[in-house]
Amino acid sequence: MTPIDKAKEIPYTDLMSRAAPKEGLFRAIAQNSELRKTWILGTYKTYVEAKIAANKASKEEGMSAFVHNSYGRILYSVKD
């Protein structure tokens, strides 16, 4: 399970960056609503890899995680 890109922080209100860069890829996102911070965990070739990354991130207190497709649609979400 290796992401195609590196994890990075994005603005909390930046909804466009949450979408995977191209069709057939999946992007895992983590956010902390209290801190108003959001991170791209990585972009993955399979939904299962992105879901595993989201599940790991959500184990931290206060974190929610999501998997998005290339259209920005949320395919999976999990909270702490």
mmCIF file with all atom_site columns, C-alpha atoms in Angstrom:
data_model
loop_
_atom_site.group_PDB
_atom_site.id
_atom_site.type_symbol
_atom_site.label_atom_id
_atom_site.label_alt_id
_atom_site.label_comp_id
_atom_site.label_asym_id
_atom_site.label_entity_id
_atom_site.label_seq_id
_atom_site.pdbx_PDB_ins_code
_atom_site.Cartn_x
_atom_site.Cartn_y
_atom_site.Cartn_z
_atom_site.occupancy
_atom_site.B_iso_or_equiv
_atom_site.pdbx_formal_charge
_atom_site.auth_seq_id
_atom_site.auth_comp_id
_atom_site.auth_asym_id
_atom_site.auth_atom_id
_atom_site.pdbx_PDB_model_num
ATOM 1  C CA . MET A 1 1  ? 0.000   0.000  0.000   1.00 0.00 ? 1  MET A CA 1
ATOM 2  C CA . THR A 1 2  ? 2.046   2.909  -1.289  1.00 0.00 ? 2  THR A CA 1
ATOM 3  C CA . PRO A 1 3  ? 0.439   6.235  -2.148  1.00 0.00 ? 3  PRO A CA 1
ATOM 4  C CA . ILE A 1 4  ? 1.155   7.751  -5.553  1.00 0.00 ? 4  ILE A CA 1
ATOM 5  C CA . ASP A 1 5  ? 1.796   11.160 -3.972  1.00 0.00 ? 5  ASP A CA 1
ATOM 6  C CA . LYS A 1 6  ? 2.981   12.463 -0.602  1.00 0.00 ? 6  LYS A CA 1
ATOM 7  C CA . ALA A 1 7  ? 0.790   13.471 2.316   1.00 0.00 ? 7  ALA A CA 1
ATOM 8  C CA . LYS A 1 8  ? 0.330   17.216 2.670   1.00 0.00 ? 8  LYS A CA 1
ATOM 9  C CA . GLU A 1 9  ? -1.820  19.733 4.473   1.00 0.00 ? 9  GLU A CA 1
ATOM 10 C CA . ILE A 1 10 ? -4.409  21.627 2.427   1.00 0.00 ? 10 ILE A CA 1
ATOM 11 C CA . PRO A 1 11 ? -6.703  24.501 3.422   1.00 0.00 ? 11 PRO A CA 1
ATOM 12 C CA . TYR A 1 12 ? -9.707  23.278 5.414   1.00 0.00 ? 12 TYR A CA 1
ATOM 13 C CA . THR A 1 13 ? -12.148 24.892 2.962   1.00 0.00 ? 13 THR A CA 1
ATOM 14 C CA . ASP A 1 14 ? -10.404 23.630 -0.202  1.00 0.00 ? 14 ASP A CA 1
ATOM 15 C CA . LEU A 1 15 ? -12.912 21.123 -1.552  1.00 0.00 ? 15 LEU A CA 1
ATOM 16 C CA . MET A 1 16 ? -11.406 20.864 -5.045  1.00 0.00 ? 16 MET A CA 1
ATOM 17 C CA . SER A 1 17 ? -8.100  19.373 -3.852  1.00 0.00 ? 17 SER A CA 1
ATOM 18 C CA . ARG A 1 18 ? -9.936  16.526 -2.152  1.00 0.00 ? 18 ARG A CA 1
ATOM 19 C CA . ALA A 1 19 ? -10.770 14.881 -5.486  1.00 0.00 ? 19 ALA A CA 1
ATOM 20 C CA . ALA A 1 20 ? -8.362  12.313 -6.927  1.00 0.00 ? 20 ALA A CA 1
ATOM 21 C CA . PRO A 1 21 ? -6.309  13.790 -9.798  1.00 0.00 ? 21 PRO A CA 1
ATOM 22 C CA . LYS A 1 22 ? -7.647  11.434 -12.483 1.00 0.00 ? 22 LYS A CA 1
ATOM 23 C CA . GLU A 1 23 ? -10.298 8.816  -13.085 1.00 0.00 ? 23 GLU A CA 1
ATOM 24 C CA . GLY A 1 24 ? -9.567  5.399  -11.627 1.00 0.00 ? 24 GLY A CA 1
ATOM 25 C CA . LEU A 1 25 ? -7.642  6.774  -8.626  1.00 0.00 ? 25 LEU A CA 1
ATOM 26 C CA . PHE A 1 26 ? -8.803  7.311  -5.050  1.00 0.00 ? 26 PHE A CA 1
ATOM 27 C CA . ARG A 1 27 ? -7.692  10.004 -2.607  1.00 0.00 ? 27 ARG A CA 1
ATOM 28 C CA . ALA A 1 28 ? -7.706  9.538  1.172   1.00 0.00 ? 28 ALA A CA 1
ATOM 29 C CA . ILE A 1 29 ? -8.307  12.718 3.188   1.00 0.00 ? 29 ILE A CA 1
ATOM 30 C CA . ALA A 1 30 ? -8.148  13.302 6.962   1.00 0.00 ? 30 ALA A CA 1
ATOM 31 C CA . GLN A 1 31 ? -9.543  16.293 8.793   1.00 0.00 ? 31 GLN A CA 1
ATOM 32 C CA . ASN A 1 32 ? -9.841  17.629 12.293  1.00 0.00 ? 32 ASN A CA 1
ATOM 33 C CA . SER A 1 33 ? -12.889 19.897 12.596  1.00 0.00 ? 33 SER A CA 1
ATOM 34 C CA . GLU A 1 34 ? -11.838 21.366 15.931  1.00 0.00 ? 34 GLU A CA 1
ATOM 35 C CA . LEU A 1 35 ? -8.465  22.466 14.578  1.00 0.00 ? 35 LEU A CA 1
ATOM 36 C CA . ARG A 1 36 ? -9.965  23.234 11.151  1.00 0.00 ? 36 ARG A CA 1
ATOM 37 C CA . LYS A 1 37 ? -7.132  21.374 9.417   1.00 0.00 ? 37 LYS A CA 1
ATOM 38 C CA . THR A 1 38 ? -7.220  18.962 6.498   1.00 0.00 ? 38 THR A CA 1
ATOM 39 C CA . TRP A 1 39 ? -4.579  16.637 5.042   1.00 0.00 ? 39 TRP A CA 1
ATOM 40 C CA . ILE A 1 40 ? -4.291  14.634 1.866   1.00 0.00 ? 40 ILE A CA 1
ATOM 41 C CA . LEU A 1 41 ? -3.080  11.271 3.131   1.00 0.00 ? 41 LEU A CA 1
ATOM 42 C CA . GLY A 1 42 ? -2.329  10.029 -0.363  1.00 0.00 ? 42 GLY A CA 1
ATOM 43 C CA . THR A 1 43 ? -3.710  9.054  -3.729  1.00 0.00 ? 43 THR A CA 1
ATOM 44 C CA . TYR A 1 44 ? -4.118  5.321  -4.300  1.00 0.00 ? 44 TYR A CA 1
ATOM 45 C CA . LYS A 1 45 ? -4.645  3.014  -7.258  1.00 0.00 ? 45 LYS A CA 1
ATOM 46 C CA . THR A 1 46 ? -7.317  0.987  -5.462  1.00 0.00 ? 46 THR A CA 1
ATOM 47 C CA . TYR A 1 47 ? -10.295 1.820  -3.280  1.00 0.00 ? 47 TYR A CA 1
ATOM 48 C CA . VAL A 1 48 ? -9.200  -0.762 -0.697  1.00 0.00 ? 48 VAL A CA 1
ATOM 49 C CA . GLU A 1 49 ? -5.796  0.910  -0.233  1.00 0.00 ? 49 GLU A CA 1
ATOM 50 C CA . ALA A 1 50 ? -7.426  4.329  0.212   1.00 0.00 ? 50 ALA A CA 1
ATOM 51 C CA . LYS A 1 51 ? -9.936  2.885  2.684   1.00 0.00 ? 51 LYS A CA 1
ATOM 52 C CA . ILE A 1 52 ? -7.154  1.312  4.772   1.00 0.00 ? 52 ILE A CA 1
ATOM 53 C CA . ALA A 1 53 ? -5.320  4.668  4.896   1.00 0.00 ? 53 ALA A CA 1
ATOM 54 C CA . ALA A 1 54 ? -8.533  6.431  5.966   1.00 0.00 ? 54 ALA A CA 1
ATOM 55 C CA . ASN A 1 55 ? -9.187  3.863  8.696   1.00 0.00 ? 55 ASN A CA 1
ATOM 56 C CA . LYS A 1 56 ? -5.660  4.288  10.092  1.00 0.00 ? 56 LYS A CA 1
ATOM 57 C CA . ALA A 1 57 ? -5.966  8.084  10.163  1.00 0.00 ? 57 ALA A CA 1
ATOM 58 C CA . SER A 1 58 ? -9.346  8.022  11.887  1.00 0.00 ? 58 SER A CA 1
ATOM 59 C CA . LYS A 1 59 ? -7.889  6.234  14.909  1.00 0.00 ? 59 LYS A CA 1
ATOM 60 C CA . GLU A 1 60 ? -6.379  9.518  16.110  1.00 0.00 ? 60 GLU A CA 1
ATOM 61 C CA . GLU A 1 61 ? -8.686  11.412 18.431  1.00 0.00 ? 61 GLU A CA 1
ATOM 62 C CA . GLY A 1 62 ? -10.778 14.082 16.719  1.00 0.00 ? 62 GLY A CA 1
ATOM 63 C CA . MET A 1 63 ? -9.955  12.871 13.208  1.00 0.00 ? 63 MET A CA 1
ATOM 64 C CA . SER A 1 64 ? -12.397 12.046 10.454  1.00 0.00 ? 64 SER A CA 1
ATOM 65 C CA . ALA A 1 65 ? -11.258 10.503 7.201   1.00 0.00 ? 65 ALA A CA 1
ATOM 66 C CA . PHE A 1 66 ? -12.744 10.190 3.734   1.00 0.00 ? 66 PHE A CA 1
ATOM 67 C CA . VAL A 1 67 ? -12.090 8.499  0.408   1.00 0.00 ? 67 VAL A CA 1
ATOM 68 C CA . HIS A 1 68 ? -12.876 10.560 -2.696  1.00 0.00 ? 68 HIS A CA 1
ATOM 69 C CA . ASN A 1 69 ? -12.992 9.615  -6.361  1.00 0.00 ? 69 ASN A CA 1
ATOM 70 C CA . SER A 1 70 ? -11.855 11.857 -9.243  1.00 0.00 ? 70 SER A CA 1
ATOM 71 C CA . TYR A 1 71 ? -15.214 13.656 -9.262  1.00 0.00 ? 71 TYR A CA 1
ATOM 72 C CA . GLY A 1 72 ? -14.858 14.680 -5.617  1.00 0.00 ? 72 GLY A CA 1
ATOM 73 C CA . ARG A 1 73 ? -17.608 12.332 -4.482  1.00 0.00 ? 73 ARG A CA 1
ATOM 74 C CA . ILE A 1 74 ? -17.166 10.831 -1.023  1.00 0.00 ? 74 ILE A CA 1
ATOM 75 C CA . LEU A 1 75 ? -17.101 7.041  -1.376  1.00 0.00 ? 75 LEU A CA 1
ATOM 76 C CA . TYR A 1 76 ? -16.269 6.226  2.229   1.00 0.00 ? 76 TYR A CA 1
ATOM 77 C CA . SER A 1 77 ? -16.124 8.087  5.539   1.00 0.00 ? 77 SER A CA 1
ATOM 78 C CA . VAL A 1 78 ? -15.059 7.142  9.052   1.00 0.00 ? 78 VAL A CA 1
ATOM 79 C CA . LYS A 1 79 ? -14.827 9.073  12.339  1.00 0.00 ? 79 LYS A CA 1
ATOM 80 C CA . ASP A 1 80 ? -12.713 8.500  15.461  1.00 0.00 ? 80 ASP A CA 1
#
